[in-house]
Amino acid sequence: MKKRRTFSAEFKIKCVKELLEGNIALKAIARREGIDHHVISIWREKYLEYGESYFYEEHRGKKGGNHFSALHTKKNLSNEERLELENLKLRIENERLKKGYLVKGVGVGKEFVTTKDVNLKS
């Protein structure tokens, strides 16, 4: 598995400006830098929509994802954190049931089973 690369805001802006000035083609920049051309294309879209400030973390705000994921690894949860985590788990389970599937197992052995294949009265 390849390690995910990160690029500085200056590097992204340099690639996009070079592309927009028309000096070099998108795929040529991608090949030169060893980046997938779709990545540079996304950078161009964000640059045109939001400007240079988009590429600086402090202007982008928080990234998406599970805001409670760190709670699983925390050893000493406060009562409020424990309740938030339990609430989140119940909401996730509720959404899974609405969509018609259950999760059996954990980690790599996790299996998604549709509720029509399972006897829920047991």
XYZ file of C-alpha atoms in Angstrom, residues 3-92:
90
model
C 1.885 6.051 1.649
C -0.391 9.040 1.164
C 1.590 12.116 0.104
C 0.892 15.610 1.338
C 1.724 18.767 -0.556
C 2.349 22.274 0.697
C -0.038 25.077 -0.169
C 2.755 26.812 -2.100
C 3.362 23.712 -4.230
C -0.344 23.353 -5.066
C -0.647 27.038 -5.967
C 2.491 26.844 -8.138
C 1.095 23.867 -10.091
C -2.303 25.506 -10.568
C -0.852 28.845 -11.677
C 1.435 27.086 -14.131
C -1.573 25.250 -15.515
C -3.768 28.353 -15.731
C -1.067 30.399 -17.462
C -1.157 27.817 -20.247
C 2.597 27.204 -20.320
C 2.246 23.461 -19.837
C -0.529 20.873 -20.090
C -2.227 19.295 -17.089
C -0.925 15.786 -17.778
C 2.592 17.095 -18.376
C 2.638 18.767 -14.944
C 1.250 15.625 -13.358
C 3.849 13.428 -15.045
C 6.695 15.792 -14.096
C 5.635 15.944 -10.433
C 4.586 12.277 -10.164
C 0.993 13.137 -9.235
C -2.256 11.817 -10.668
C -3.667 14.415 -13.057
C -7.061 14.230 -11.340
C -5.497 15.627 -8.160
C -4.196 18.694 -9.963
C -7.564 19.077 -11.664
C -9.273 19.191 -8.257
C -6.725 21.764 -7.065
C -7.553 23.896 -10.120
C -11.298 23.723 -9.385
C -10.770 24.726 -5.742
C -8.424 27.540 -6.756
C -10.925 28.951 -9.253
C -13.790 28.682 -6.774
C -12.111 29.851 -3.548
C -8.760 31.389 -4.488
C -5.355 30.823 -2.901
C -6.652 30.976 0.665
C -8.322 27.576 0.202
C -4.960 25.826 0.301
C -3.952 27.197 3.681
C -5.330 24.975 6.467
C -6.306 27.800 8.797
C -8.735 29.160 6.203
C -10.363 25.819 5.396
C -11.765 24.996 8.815
C -12.193 21.512 10.164
C -12.081 18.510 7.922
C -14.971 16.076 7.847
C -14.974 12.691 9.415
C -15.933 11.179 12.704
C -15.384 13.796 15.397
C -15.687 11.149 18.103
C -13.127 8.688 16.712
C -10.485 9.873 19.200
C -12.782 8.911 22.072
C -12.330 5.212 21.290
C -8.616 5.388 22.052
C -8.873 7.649 25.082
C -8.352 5.774 28.337
C -10.198 7.972 30.829
C -13.442 9.294 29.389
C -15.411 11.888 31.258
C -19.046 11.030 31.880
C -20.118 13.512 29.183
C -17.677 12.029 26.616
C -18.826 8.487 27.436
C -22.473 9.500 26.913
C -21.642 11.295 23.640
C -19.870 8.178 22.369
C -22.742 5.914 23.379
C -25.225 8.290 21.730
C -23.160 8.280 18.523
C -22.970 4.477 18.483
C -26.748 4.214 18.920
C -27.391 6.730 16.118
C -25.092 4.802 13.784
